[in-house]
PDB file of C-alpha atoms in Angstrom:
ATOM      1  CA  UNK A1417      73.171 133.167 261.898  1.00 41.00           C
ATOM      2  CA  UNK A1418      69.886 133.445 263.737  1.00 49.00           C
ATOM      3  CA  UNK A1419      69.996 134.903 266.884  1.00 51.00           C
ATOM      4  CA  UNK A1420      66.710 135.427 268.792  1.00 62.00           C
ATOM      5  CA  UNK A1421      67.040 137.377 272.336  1.00 87.00           C
ATOM      6  CA  UNK A1422      64.615 138.459 274.939  1.00 93.00           C
ATOM      7  CA  UNK A1423      64.290 141.876 273.803  1.00 95.00           C
ATOM      8  CA  UNK A1424      63.412 140.730 270.175  1.00 96.00           C
ATOM      9  CA  UNK A1425      60.659 138.599 271.893  1.00 96.00           C
ATOM     10  CA  UNK A1426      59.326 141.292 273.885  1.00 96.00           C
ATOM     11  CA  UNK A1427      59.176 143.869 270.592  1.00 97.00           C
ATOM     12  CA  UNK A1428      57.409 141.113 268.953  1.00 97.00           C
ATOM     13  CA  UNK A1429      54.775 140.453 271.916  1.00 96.00           C
ATOM     14  CA  UNK A1430      54.103 144.513 271.916  1.00 97.00           C
ATOM     15  CA  UNK A1431      53.383 144.326 268.322  1.00 96.00           C
ATOM     16  CA  UNK A1432      51.035 141.684 268.795  1.00 94.00           C
ATOM     17  CA  UNK A1433      48.749 143.939 270.774  1.00 94.00           C
ATOM     18  CA  UNK A1434      47.800 145.423 267.548  1.00 94.00           C
ATOM     19  CA  UNK A1435      45.827 142.253 266.111  1.00 96.00           C
ATOM     20  CA  UNK A1436      41.997 142.204 265.817  1.00 96.00           C
ATOM     21  CA  UNK A1437      39.851 139.849 267.564  1.00 97.00           C
ATOM     22  CA  UNK A1438      39.801 137.195 264.966  1.00 97.00           C
ATOM     23  CA  UNK A1439      43.536 137.023 264.607  1.00 97.00           C
ATOM     24  CA  UNK A1440      44.096 136.741 268.279  1.00 96.00           C
ATOM     25  CA  UNK A1441      41.458 133.843 268.420  1.00 97.00           C
ATOM     26  CA  UNK A1442      43.424 132.214 265.712  1.00 97.00           C
ATOM     27  CA  UNK A1443      46.611 132.858 267.400  1.00 97.00           C
ATOM     28  CA  UNK A1444      45.358 131.139 270.184  1.00 95.00           C
ATOM     29  CA  UNK A1445      44.336 128.094 268.427  1.00 94.00           C
ATOM     30  CA  UNK A1446      47.700 128.091 266.781  1.00 96.00           C
ATOM     31  CA  UNK A1447      50.029 128.270 269.704  1.00 96.00           C
ATOM     32  CA  UNK A1448      48.118 125.655 271.873  1.00 95.00           C
ATOM     33  CA  UNK A1449      49.230 127.217 275.144  1.00 95.00           C
ATOM     34  CA  UNK A1450      52.784 128.187 273.924  1.00 96.00           C
ATOM     35  CA  UNK A1451      52.669 131.733 272.559  1.00 96.00           C
ATOM     36  CA  UNK A1452      56.268 132.857 273.366  1.00 96.00           C
ATOM     37  CA  UNK A1453      57.691 129.818 271.539  1.00 96.00           C
ATOM     38  CA  UNK A1454      55.488 130.508 268.714  1.00 97.00           C
ATOM     39  CA  UNK A1455      56.758 133.914 268.365  1.00 97.00           C
ATOM     40  CA  UNK A1456      60.305 132.459 268.619  1.00 97.00           C
ATOM     41  CA  UNK A1457      59.754 130.207 265.795  1.00 97.00           C
ATOM     42  CA  UNK A1458      58.637 133.306 263.378  1.00 97.00           C
ATOM     43  CA  UNK A1459      61.408 135.083 264.596  1.00 97.00           C
ATOM     44  CA  UNK A1460      64.118 132.376 263.753  1.00 95.00           C
ATOM     45  CA  UNK A1461      62.327 132.133 260.394  1.00 94.00           C
ATOM     46  CA  UNK A1462      63.043 135.707 259.584  1.00 94.00           C
ATOM     47  CA  UNK A1463      66.416 135.406 261.050  1.00 92.00           C
ATOM     48  CA  UNK A1464      65.639 137.669 264.252  1.00 94.00           C
ATOM     49  CA  UNK A1465      64.263 140.653 262.574  1.00 96.00           C
ATOM     50  CA  UNK A1466      61.468 141.818 264.515  1.00 97.00           C
ATOM     51  CA  UNK A1467      59.693 143.649 261.852  1.00 97.00           C
ATOM     52  CA  UNK A1468      59.978 140.916 259.236  1.00 96.00           C
ATOM     53  CA  UNK A1469      58.705 138.357 261.783  1.00 97.00           C
ATOM     54  CA  UNK A1470      55.647 140.352 262.833  1.00 97.00           C
ATOM     55  CA  UNK A1471      54.658 140.913 259.184  1.00 97.00           C
ATOM     56  CA  UNK A1472      55.238 137.152 258.310  1.00 96.00           C
ATOM     57  CA  UNK A1473      53.223 136.268 261.464  1.00 97.00           C
ATOM     58  CA  UNK A1474      50.406 138.537 260.710  1.00 97.00           C
ATOM     59  CA  UNK A1475      50.162 137.631 257.358  1.00 95.00           C
ATOM     60  CA  UNK A1476      49.757 133.957 258.447  1.00 96.00           C
ATOM     61  CA  UNK A1477      47.009 134.720 260.982  1.00 97.00           C
ATOM     62  CA  UNK A1478      45.186 136.602 258.150  1.00 95.00           C
ATOM     63  CA  UNK A1479      45.735 133.732 256.039  1.00 95.00           C
ATOM     64  CA  UNK A1480      44.344 131.309 258.694  1.00 96.00           C
ATOM     65  CA  UNK A1481      40.950 133.666 259.172  1.00 96.00           C
ATOM     66  CA  UNK A1482      40.476 134.253 255.415  1.00 94.00           C
ATOM     67  CA  UNK A1483      40.619 130.723 254.776  1.00 94.00           C
ATOM     68  CA  UNK A1484      38.996 129.282 257.821  1.00 94.00           C
ATOM     69  CA  UNK A1485      41.978 127.050 258.897  1.00 96.00           C
ATOM     70  CA  UNK A1486      40.588 126.951 262.461  1.00 96.00           C
ATOM     71  CA  UNK A1487      37.602 124.753 260.861  1.00 95.00           C
ATOM     72  CA  UNK A1488      39.579 122.639 258.655  1.00 96.00           C
ATOM     73  CA  UNK A1489      39.804 119.748 261.051  1.00 96.00           C
ATOM     74  CA  UNK A1490      35.973 119.574 260.549  1.00 96.00           C
ATOM     75  CA  UNK A1491      35.861 119.357 256.737  1.00 95.00           C
ATOM     76  CA  UNK A1492      36.454 115.683 255.830  1.00 95.00           C
ATOM     77  CA  UNK A1493      37.168 114.368 252.226  1.00 95.00           C
ATOM     78  CA  UNK A1494      34.825 112.101 251.124  1.00 94.00           C
ATOM     79  CA  UNK A1495      36.110 108.377 251.982  1.00 92.00           C
ATOM     80  CA  UNK A1496      36.479 107.339 248.165  1.00 93.00           C
ATOM     81  CA  UNK A1497      38.426 110.457 247.223  1.00 94.00           C
ATOM     82  CA  UNK A1498      40.479 110.097 250.619  1.00 94.00           C
ATOM     83  CA  UNK A1499      41.522 106.607 250.052  1.00 94.00           C
ATOM     84  CA  UNK A1500      42.424 107.472 246.343  1.00 96.00           C
ATOM     85  CA  UNK A1501      44.569 110.655 247.923  1.00 96.00           C
ATOM     86  CA  UNK A1502      46.297 108.383 250.321  1.00 95.00           C
ATOM     87  CA  UNK A1503      47.387 105.929 247.540  1.00 95.00           C
ATOM     88  CA  UNK A1504      48.832 109.011 245.353  1.00 96.00           C
ATOM     89  CA  UNK A1505      50.080 111.220 248.376  1.00 96.00           C
ATOM     90  CA  UNK A1506      52.124 109.260 250.232  1.00 97.00           C
ATOM     91  CA  UNK A1507      52.755 110.637 253.839  1.00 97.00           C
ATOM     92  CA  UNK A1508      52.148 109.136 257.402  1.00 97.00           C
ATOM     93  CA  UNK A1509      53.763 108.907 260.990  1.00 97.00           C
ATOM     94  CA  UNK A1510      55.605 105.948 261.687  1.00 97.00           C
ATOM     95  CA  UNK A1511      56.162 106.602 265.418  1.00 96.00           C
ATOM     96  CA  UNK A1512      58.185 108.891 267.476  1.00 97.00           C
ATOM     97  CA  UNK A1513      61.829 109.456 267.836  1.00 98.00           C
ATOM     98  CA  UNK A1514      63.842 108.614 270.979  1.00 97.00           C
ATOM     99  CA  UNK A1515      63.439 112.479 271.928  1.00 97.00           C
ATOM    100  CA  UNK A1516      59.662 112.052 271.619  1.00 97.00           C
ATOM    101  CA  UNK A1517      59.285 114.069 268.222  1.00 98.00           C
ATOM    102  CA  UNK A1518      56.904 112.411 265.616  1.00 98.00           C
ATOM    103  CA  UNK A1519      58.521 110.755 262.883  1.00 98.00           C
ATOM    104  CA  UNK A1520      56.670 111.824 259.542  1.00 98.00           C
ATOM    105  CA  UNK A1521      57.479 109.546 256.843  1.00 98.00           C
ATOM    106  CA  UNK A1522      56.958 111.150 253.154  1.00 97.00           C
ATOM    107  CA  UNK A1523      57.089 108.787 250.055  1.00 96.00           C
ATOM    108  CA  UNK A1524      58.604 111.621 247.614  1.00 94.00           C
ATOM    109  CA  UNK A1525      59.523 109.404 244.985  1.00 93.00           C
ATOM    110  CA  UNK A1526      56.348 107.479 244.553  1.00 95.00           C
ATOM    111  CA  UNK A1527      53.677 109.855 245.180  1.00 95.00           C
ATOM    112  CA  UNK A1528      51.978 110.667 241.740  1.00 94.00           C
ATOM    113  CA  UNK A1529      49.336 113.519 242.965  1.00 95.00           C
ATOM    114  CA  UNK A1530      47.354 112.265 239.944  1.00 94.00           C
ATOM    115  CA  UNK A1531      44.018 110.622 241.564  1.00 94.00           C
ATOM    116  CA  UNK A1532      42.270 113.876 242.944  1.00 94.00           C
ATOM    117  CA  UNK A1533      41.849 117.382 242.437  1.00 93.00           C
ATOM    118  CA  UNK A1534      45.045 119.518 243.657  1.00 92.00           C
ATOM    119  CA  UNK A1535      42.782 121.086 246.190  1.00 93.00           C
ATOM    120  CA  UNK A1536      42.114 117.952 247.958  1.00 95.00           C
ATOM    121  CA  UNK A1537      45.939 117.416 247.979  1.00 95.00           C
ATOM    122  CA  UNK A1538      46.254 120.926 249.580  1.00 95.00           C
ATOM    123  CA  UNK A1539      43.545 120.211 252.082  1.00 96.00           C
ATOM    124  CA  UNK A1540      44.846 116.998 253.103  1.00 96.00           C
ATOM    125  CA  UNK A1541      48.293 118.356 253.673  1.00 97.00           C
ATOM    126  CA  UNK A1542      46.963 121.368 255.864  1.00 97.00           C
ATOM    127  CA  UNK A1543      44.708 118.661 257.894  1.00 97.00           C
ATOM    128  CA  UNK A1544      47.670 116.912 258.563  1.00 98.00           C
ATOM    129  CA  UNK A1545      49.667 119.844 259.674  1.00 98.00           C
ATOM    130  CA  UNK A1546      47.027 121.091 261.919  1.00 98.00           C
ATOM    131  CA  UNK A1547      46.341 117.650 263.429  1.00 98.00           C
ATOM    132  CA  UNK A1548      50.115 117.527 264.079  1.00 98.00           C
ATOM    133  CA  UNK A1549      50.100 121.046 265.893  1.00 98.00           C
ATOM    134  CA  UNK A1550      46.594 120.485 267.624  1.00 97.00           C
ATOM    135  CA  UNK A1551      46.876 117.025 268.863  1.00 97.00           C
ATOM    136  CA  UNK A1552      49.936 115.080 268.062  1.00 98.00           C
ATOM    137  CA  UNK A1553      52.393 117.555 269.507  1.00 98.00           C
ATOM    138  CA  UNK A1554      50.582 118.563 272.692  1.00 97.00           C
ATOM    139  CA  UNK A1555      50.073 114.807 273.454  1.00 97.00           C
ATOM    140  CA  UNK A1556      53.736 114.253 273.027  1.00 97.00           C
ATOM    141  CA  UNK A1557      54.458 117.283 275.166  1.00 97.00           C
ATOM    142  CA  UNK A1558      52.138 115.792 277.925  1.00 96.00           C
ATOM    143  CA  UNK A1559      53.525 112.445 277.659  1.00 94.00           C
ATOM    144  CA  UNK A1560      57.316 113.699 277.904  1.00 94.00           C
ATOM    145  CA  UNK A1561      56.761 116.470 280.502  1.00 95.00           C
ATOM    146  CA  UNK A1562      58.323 119.017 278.331  1.00 95.00           C
ATOM    147  CA  UNK A1563      57.303 121.386 275.406  1.00 96.00           C
ATOM    148  CA  UNK A1564      57.693 119.252 272.024  1.00 97.00           C
ATOM    149  CA  UNK A1565      56.799 121.458 268.888  1.00 97.00           C
ATOM    150  CA  UNK A1566      58.772 119.907 266.129  1.00 97.00           C
ATOM    151  CA  UNK A1567      58.936 116.694 264.133  1.00 98.00           C
ATOM    152  CA  UNK A1568      61.497 114.663 262.113  1.00 98.00           C
ATOM    153  CA  UNK A1569      60.921 113.925 258.545  1.00 98.00           C
ATOM    154  CA  UNK A1570      62.284 110.699 256.645  1.00 98.00           C
ATOM    155  CA  UNK A1571      61.848 111.375 252.797  1.00 97.00           C
ATOM    156  CA  UNK A1572      61.828 108.305 250.493  1.00 97.00           C
ATOM    157  CA  UNK A1573      63.306 108.953 247.238  1.00 95.00           C
ATOM    158  CA  UNK A1574      62.494 105.363 245.904  1.00 94.00           C
ATOM    159  CA  UNK A1575      61.228 105.593 242.269  1.00 92.00           C
ATOM    160  CA  UNK A1576      61.955 109.462 241.867  1.00 89.00           C
ATOM    161  CA  UNK A1577      61.909 110.089 237.916  1.00 83.00           C
ATOM    162  CA  UNK A1578      62.339 112.728 235.609  1.00 77.00           C
ATOM    163  CA  UNK A1579      58.510 112.785 235.236  1.00 76.00           C
ATOM    164  CA  UNK A1580      58.342 114.115 238.560  1.00 74.00           C
ATOM    165  CA  UNK A1581      58.722 117.713 237.124  1.00 74.00           C
ATOM    166  CA  UNK A1582      54.839 117.443 236.456  1.00 81.00           C
ATOM    167  CA  UNK A1583      54.044 117.587 240.113  1.00 86.00           C
ATOM    168  CA  UNK A1584      56.734 120.623 240.855  1.00 84.00           C
ATOM    169  CA  UNK A1585      53.971 123.435 240.703  1.00 86.00           C
ATOM    170  CA  UNK A1586      51.728 121.754 243.241  1.00 90.00           C
ATOM    171  CA  UNK A1587      54.785 120.834 245.518  1.00 89.00           C
ATOM    172  CA  UNK A1588      56.085 124.170 245.609  1.00 88.00           C
ATOM    173  CA  UNK A1589      52.822 125.434 246.429  1.00 89.00           C
ATOM    174  CA  UNK A1590      52.465 123.072 249.460  1.00 93.00           C
ATOM    175  CA  UNK A1591      56.067 123.936 250.250  1.00 91.00           C
ATOM    176  CA  UNK A1592      55.382 127.662 250.262  1.00 91.00           C
ATOM    177  CA  UNK A1593      52.212 127.050 252.373  1.00 94.00           C
ATOM    178  CA  UNK A1594      54.564 125.331 255.153  1.00 95.00           C
ATOM    179  CA  UNK A1595      57.258 127.992 254.977  1.00 92.00           C
ATOM    180  CA  UNK A1596      54.985 130.855 255.394  1.00 94.00           C
ATOM    181  CA  UNK A1597      52.481 129.602 257.885  1.00 96.00           C
ATOM    182  CA  UNK A1598      54.445 126.661 259.665  1.00 97.00           C
ATOM    183  CA  UNK A1599      57.814 127.747 260.026  1.00 96.00           C
ATOM    184  CA  UNK A1600      60.397 125.870 261.984  1.00 96.00           C
ATOM    185  CA  UNK A1601      58.404 122.925 262.506  1.00 97.00           C
ATOM    186  CA  UNK A1602      60.962 120.254 261.376  1.00 97.00           C
ATOM    187  CA  UNK A1603      64.149 119.488 263.473  1.00 97.00           C
ATOM    188  CA  UNK A1604      65.777 117.253 260.826  1.00 97.00           C
ATOM    189  CA  UNK A1605      65.147 115.752 257.599  1.00 97.00           C
ATOM    190  CA  UNK A1606      66.416 112.323 256.683  1.00 98.00           C
ATOM    191  CA  UNK A1607      66.699 111.422 252.898  1.00 97.00           C
ATOM    192  CA  UNK A1608      67.083 107.655 252.068  1.00 97.00           C
ATOM    193  CA  UNK A1609      66.921 105.400 249.170  1.00 96.00           C
ATOM    194  CA  UNK A1610      68.631 108.078 246.975  1.00 94.00           C
ATOM    195  CA  UNK A1611      68.619 107.445 243.192  1.00 91.00           C
ATOM    196  CA  UNK A1612      71.025 109.300 240.506  1.00 87.00           C
ATOM    197  CA  UNK A1613      68.141 111.824 239.599  1.00 85.00           C
ATOM    198  CA  UNK A1614      68.115 113.104 243.153  1.00 87.00           C
ATOM    199  CA  UNK A1615      72.065 113.132 243.755  1.00 86.00           C
ATOM    200  CA  UNK A1616      72.554 115.078 240.598  1.00 83.00           C
ATOM    201  CA  UNK A1617      69.891 117.730 241.635  1.00 84.00           C
ATOM    202  CA  UNK A1618      71.134 118.023 245.186  1.00 86.00           C
ATOM    203  CA  UNK A1619      74.470 119.140 244.360  1.00 83.00           C
ATOM    204  CA  UNK A1620      73.137 122.110 242.956  1.00 83.00           C
ATOM    205  CA  UNK A1621      70.052 122.791 245.115  1.00 84.00           C
ATOM    206  CA  UNK A1622      71.765 122.490 248.663  1.00 85.00           C
ATOM    207  CA  UNK A1623      73.907 125.726 247.726  1.00 82.00           C
ATOM    208  CA  UNK A1624      70.572 127.837 247.325  1.00 80.00           C
ATOM    209  CA  UNK A1625      69.267 126.635 250.892  1.00 83.00           C
ATOM    210  CA  UNK A1626      69.794 128.756 253.750  1.00 84.00           C
ATOM    211  CA  UNK A1627      72.535 127.573 256.083  1.00 87.00           C
ATOM    212  CA  UNK A1628      70.106 126.738 258.916  1.00 87.00           C
ATOM    213  CA  UNK A1629      67.933 124.484 256.682  1.00 89.00           C
ATOM    214  CA  UNK A1630      71.055 122.741 255.151  1.00 90.00           C
ATOM    215  CA  UNK A1631      72.162 121.908 258.503  1.00 94.00           C
ATOM    216  CA  UNK A1632      69.060 119.929 259.003  1.00 96.00           C
ATOM    217  CA  UNK A1633      68.969 117.800 255.823  1.00 95.00           C
ATOM    218  CA  UNK A1634      70.973 114.447 256.230  1.00 96.00           C
ATOM    219  CA  UNK A1635      71.336 112.379 253.110  1.00 96.00           C
ATOM    220  CA  UNK A1636      71.842 108.572 254.199  1.00 97.00           C
ATOM    221  CA  UNK A1637      73.327 105.728 252.781  1.00 95.00           C
ATOM    222  CA  UNK A1638      70.735 103.135 251.201  1.00 95.00           C
ATOM    223  CA  UNK A1639      67.724 102.517 253.343  1.00 96.00           C
ATOM    224  CA  UNK A1640      69.197 104.626 256.297  1.00 97.00           C
ATOM    225  CA  UNK A1641      68.322 102.217 258.843  1.00 97.00           C
ATOM    226  CA  UNK A1642      71.600 102.188 260.724  1.00 96.00           C
ATOM    227  CA  UNK A1643      71.665 105.936 261.052  1.00 97.00           C
ATOM    228  CA  UNK A1644      68.117 106.116 261.884  1.00 98.00           C
ATOM    229  CA  UNK A1645      68.365 103.596 264.800  1.00 98.00           C
ATOM    230  CA  UNK A1646      70.458 106.245 266.567  1.00 97.00           C
ATOM    231  CA  UNK A1647      67.644 108.625 266.456  1.00 97.00           C
ATOM    232  CA  UNK A1648      64.308 106.438 266.690  1.00 98.00           C
ATOM    233  CA  UNK A1649      63.610 102.661 267.973  1.00 97.00           C
ATOM    234  CA  UNK A1650      63.273 100.127 265.405  1.00 95.00           C
ATOM    235  CA  UNK A1651      59.337 100.177 265.878  1.00 95.00           C
ATOM    236  CA  UNK A1652      59.416 103.597 264.744  1.00 96.00           C
ATOM    237  CA  UNK A1653      61.218 103.251 261.562  1.00 97.00           C
ATOM    238  CA  UNK A1654      59.215 103.797 258.360  1.00 97.00           C
ATOM    239  CA  UNK A1655      58.599 100.565 256.356  1.00 95.00           C
ATOM    240  CA  UNK A1656      60.567 101.693 253.631  1.00 96.00           C
ATOM    241  CA  UNK A1657      63.981 101.711 256.152  1.00 96.00           C
ATOM    242  CA  UNK A1658      63.467  98.444 257.272  1.00 90.00           C
ATOM    243  CA  UNK A1659      65.717  95.513 256.273  1.00 77.00           C
ATOM    244  CA  UNK A1660      66.577  92.066 257.539  1.00 55.00           C
ATOM    245  CA  UNK A1661      69.081  92.790 260.215  1.00 48.00           C
ATOM    246  CA  UNK A1662      70.672  90.160 262.715  1.00 37.00           C
ATOM    247  CA  UNK A1663      71.001  92.635 265.397  1.00 41.00           C
ATOM    248  CA  UNK A1664      66.982  93.037 265.620  1.00 43.00           C
ATOM    249  CA  UNK A1665      65.610  90.266 267.616  1.00 41.00           C
ATOM    250  CA  UNK A1666      63.232  88.047 265.153  1.00 37.00           C
ATOM    251  CA  UNK A1667      60.115  88.706 267.133  1.00 36.00           C
ATOM    252  CA  UNK A1668      60.733  92.286 266.962  1.00 37.00           C
ATOM    253  CA  UNK A1669      61.610  92.700 263.198  1.00 38.00           C
ATOM    254  CA  UNK A1670      58.463  90.594 262.359  1.00 35.00           C
ATOM    255  CA  UNK A1671      56.160  93.288 264.098  1.00 38.00           C
ATOM    256  CA  UNK A1672      55.173  96.513 263.230  1.00 39.00           C
ATOM    257  CA  UNK A1673      55.838  96.618 259.453  1.00 43.00           C
ATOM    258  CA  UNK A1674      52.611  97.892 258.350  1.00 80.00           C
ATOM    259  CA  UNK A1675      52.780 100.597 255.616  1.00 93.00           C
ATOM    260  CA  UNK A1676      52.366 103.853 257.427  1.00 95.00           C
ATOM    261  CA  UNK A1677      51.332 105.483 254.324  1.00 96.00           C
ATOM    262  CA  UNK A1678      47.877 103.237 253.799  1.00 94.00           C
ATOM    263  CA  UNK A1679      44.568 104.405 254.326  1.00 93.00           C
ATOM    264  CA  UNK A1680      44.256 101.540 256.832  1.00 93.00           C
ATOM    265  CA  UNK A1681      47.342 102.487 259.120  1.00 94.00           C
ATOM    266  CA  UNK A1682      46.484 103.394 262.755  1.00 94.00           C
ATOM    267  CA  UNK A1683      47.554 107.015 262.203  1.00 96.00           C
ATOM    268  CA  UNK A1684      45.370 107.800 259.042  1.00 95.00           C
ATOM    269  CA  UNK A1685      42.207 106.089 260.888  1.00 95.00           C
ATOM    270  CA  UNK A1686      42.625 108.190 263.823  1.00 96.00           C
ATOM    271  CA  UNK A1687      42.947 111.379 261.592  1.00 97.00           C
ATOM    272  CA  UNK A1688      40.262 110.816 259.578  1.00 96.00           C
ATOM    273  CA  UNK A1689      37.897 109.459 262.505  1.00 97.00           C
ATOM    274  CA  UNK A1690      39.079 112.843 264.391  1.00 97.00           C
ATOM    275  CA  UNK A1691      37.957 115.168 261.512  1.00 97.00           C
ATOM    276  CA  UNK A1692      34.423 113.072 260.977  1.00 95.00           C
ATOM    277  CA  UNK A1693      33.770 113.744 264.709  1.00 96.00           C
ATOM    278  CA  UNK A1694      34.760 117.257 264.550  1.00 95.00           C
ATOM    279  CA  UNK A1695      32.387 117.615 261.688  1.00 94.00           C
ATOM    280  CA  UNK A1696      29.336 116.268 263.514  1.00 93.00           C
ATOM    281  CA  UNK A1697      30.625 118.376 266.668  1.00 91.00           C
ATOM    282  CA  UNK A1698      30.485 121.310 264.591  1.00 87.00           C
ATOM    283  CA  UNK A1699      26.929 120.731 262.789  1.00 83.00           C
ATOM    284  CA  UNK A1700      25.621 119.982 266.023  1.00 75.00           C
ATOM    285  CA  UNK A1701      26.138 123.426 267.474  1.00 70.00           C
ATOM    286  CA  UNK A1702      25.995 125.769 264.104  1.00 62.00           C
ATOM    287  CA  UNK A1703      22.944 126.016 261.998  1.00 46.00           C
ATOM    288  CA  UNK A1704      24.988 127.160 259.020  1.00 44.00           C
ATOM    289  CA  UNK A1705      25.650 124.983 256.314  1.00 47.00           C
ATOM    290  CA  UNK A1706      29.444 124.343 256.194  1.00 46.00           C
ATOM    291  CA  UNK A1707      30.723 124.847 252.629  1.00 50.00           C
ATOM    292  CA  UNK A1708      33.688 122.529 251.273  1.00 65.00           C
ATOM    293  CA  UNK A1709      37.114 123.771 252.104  1.00 80.00           C
ATOM    294  CA  UNK A1710      39.190 125.540 249.436  1.00 80.00           C
ATOM    295  CA  UNK A1711      42.373 127.537 249.664  1.00 84.00           C
ATOM    296  CA  UNK A1712      43.720 129.438 246.827  1.00 71.00           C
ATOM    297  CA  UNK A1713      47.515 128.287 246.008  1.00 70.00           C
ATOM    298  CA  UNK A1714      50.016 131.176 247.124  1.00 70.00           C
ATOM    299  CA  UNK A1715      52.351 132.717 244.965  1.00 76.00           C
ATOM    300  CA  UNK A1716      55.766 130.772 245.785  1.00 73.00           C
ATOM    301  CA  UNK A1717      58.081 132.328 248.106  1.00 73.00           C
ATOM    302  CA  UNK A1718      60.873 133.739 246.088  1.00 78.00           C
ATOM    303  CA  UNK A1719      63.448 131.354 247.692  1.00 76.00           C
ATOM    304  CA  UNK A1720      61.230 128.470 246.816  1.00 75.00           C
ATOM    305  CA  UNK A1721      60.603 129.642 243.424  1.00 77.00           C
ATOM    306  CA  UNK A1722      64.562 129.703 242.720  1.00 81.00           C
ATOM    307  CA  UNK A1723      64.637 126.244 244.206  1.00 80.00           C
ATOM    308  CA  UNK A1724      61.999 124.834 241.938  1.00 78.00           C
ATOM    309  CA  UNK A1725      63.336 126.683 238.684  1.00 82.00           C
ATOM    310  CA  UNK A1726      66.717 125.131 239.545  1.00 81.00           C
ATOM    311  CA  UNK A1727      65.161 121.696 240.009  1.00 81.00           C
ATOM    312  CA  UNK A1728      63.207 122.048 236.645  1.00 77.00           C
ATOM    313  CA  UNK A1729      66.548 123.103 234.962  1.00 82.00           C
ATOM    314  CA  UNK A1730      68.695 120.376 236.022  1.00 75.00           C
ATOM    315  CA  UNK A1731      65.632 117.810 235.286  1.00 74.00           C
ATOM    316  CA  UNK A1732      65.688 119.270 231.865  1.00 74.00           C
ATOM    317  CA  UNK A1733      69.480 118.618 231.643  1.00 78.00           C
ATOM    318  CA  UNK A1734      69.421 115.162 232.841  1.00 73.00           C
ATOM    319  CA  UNK A1735      66.447 114.435 230.036  1.00 68.00           C
ATOM    320  CA  UNK A1736      68.832 115.959 227.624  1.00 72.00           C
ATOM    321  CA  UNK A1737      71.688 113.638 228.735  1.00 71.00           C
ATOM    322  CA  UNK A1738      69.523 110.495 228.867  1.00 65.00           C
ATOM    323  CA  UNK A1739      67.660 111.289 225.678  1.00 56.00           C
ATOM    324  CA  UNK A1740      64.503 110.567 227.213  1.00 47.00           C
ATOM    325  CA  UNK A1741      62.353 110.972 230.346  1.00 47.00           C
ATOM    326  CA  UNK A1742      61.773 108.116 232.552  1.00 45.00           C
TER     327      UNK A1742
END
């Protein structure tokens, strides 16, 4: 169980004085005016151990410096590639919870990750993280008059097949980027439209998760609409969680049904336009030609690697049982 006390925070604050100027600058961009709350996130991720939290945070800041993460929102992906990317990496924001947290929808089962090079999927993922942290969450904080620094995620398992094993390396790399550099940003995970493939793996994988993470995961029945309506209004439900329901007024059910994964959805339009505007602004204040964005895929976190290996083993067992790969 993680216990973060004031003394641990003070110790970590003291260690932060050893940062160099580049690390201090990127930390300011990262915490968005809430440095203490950011330190608490890293302490939670390392179970209150100050030394481990300091190493994790220092490594994160160095990663940000070396990969120019502060400038990633000024690195647009070409429009033709971005549209193909959106068709194969299904993710978006469908609205906000009743607590004011962004609702991030992820089409796990139907994402193919086969339309563009892996580097663009990684770039897009980091851009969404940074846009969430620098734009979406600060706006939510201002609107609600209290600090909001987490989101809820709804994961759609529709279409999940054994062939998803082909994407495991990339997904593990993306998961590791999140675990090491964006810890404790998700309040809860709601998993819906669960097929047998997921259920079979979940029985084994859930025991490998840390207790803190396991408590956040909720596997819901069917599309999960009934349970999710306790957390968010109908208008914020991801499109894959909606069904005809007599309790929802007809005029309400008819609206707000657009696909939040689509390039044409308002969130993705706002995100892409923001990145283009930031690129124009950066070019106007700098005479240096900015090269394309690239981040080396990190070595998997040991826990992530163990989970990935377990999933691979379970998928192979299912393949053997079925006699074929879906």
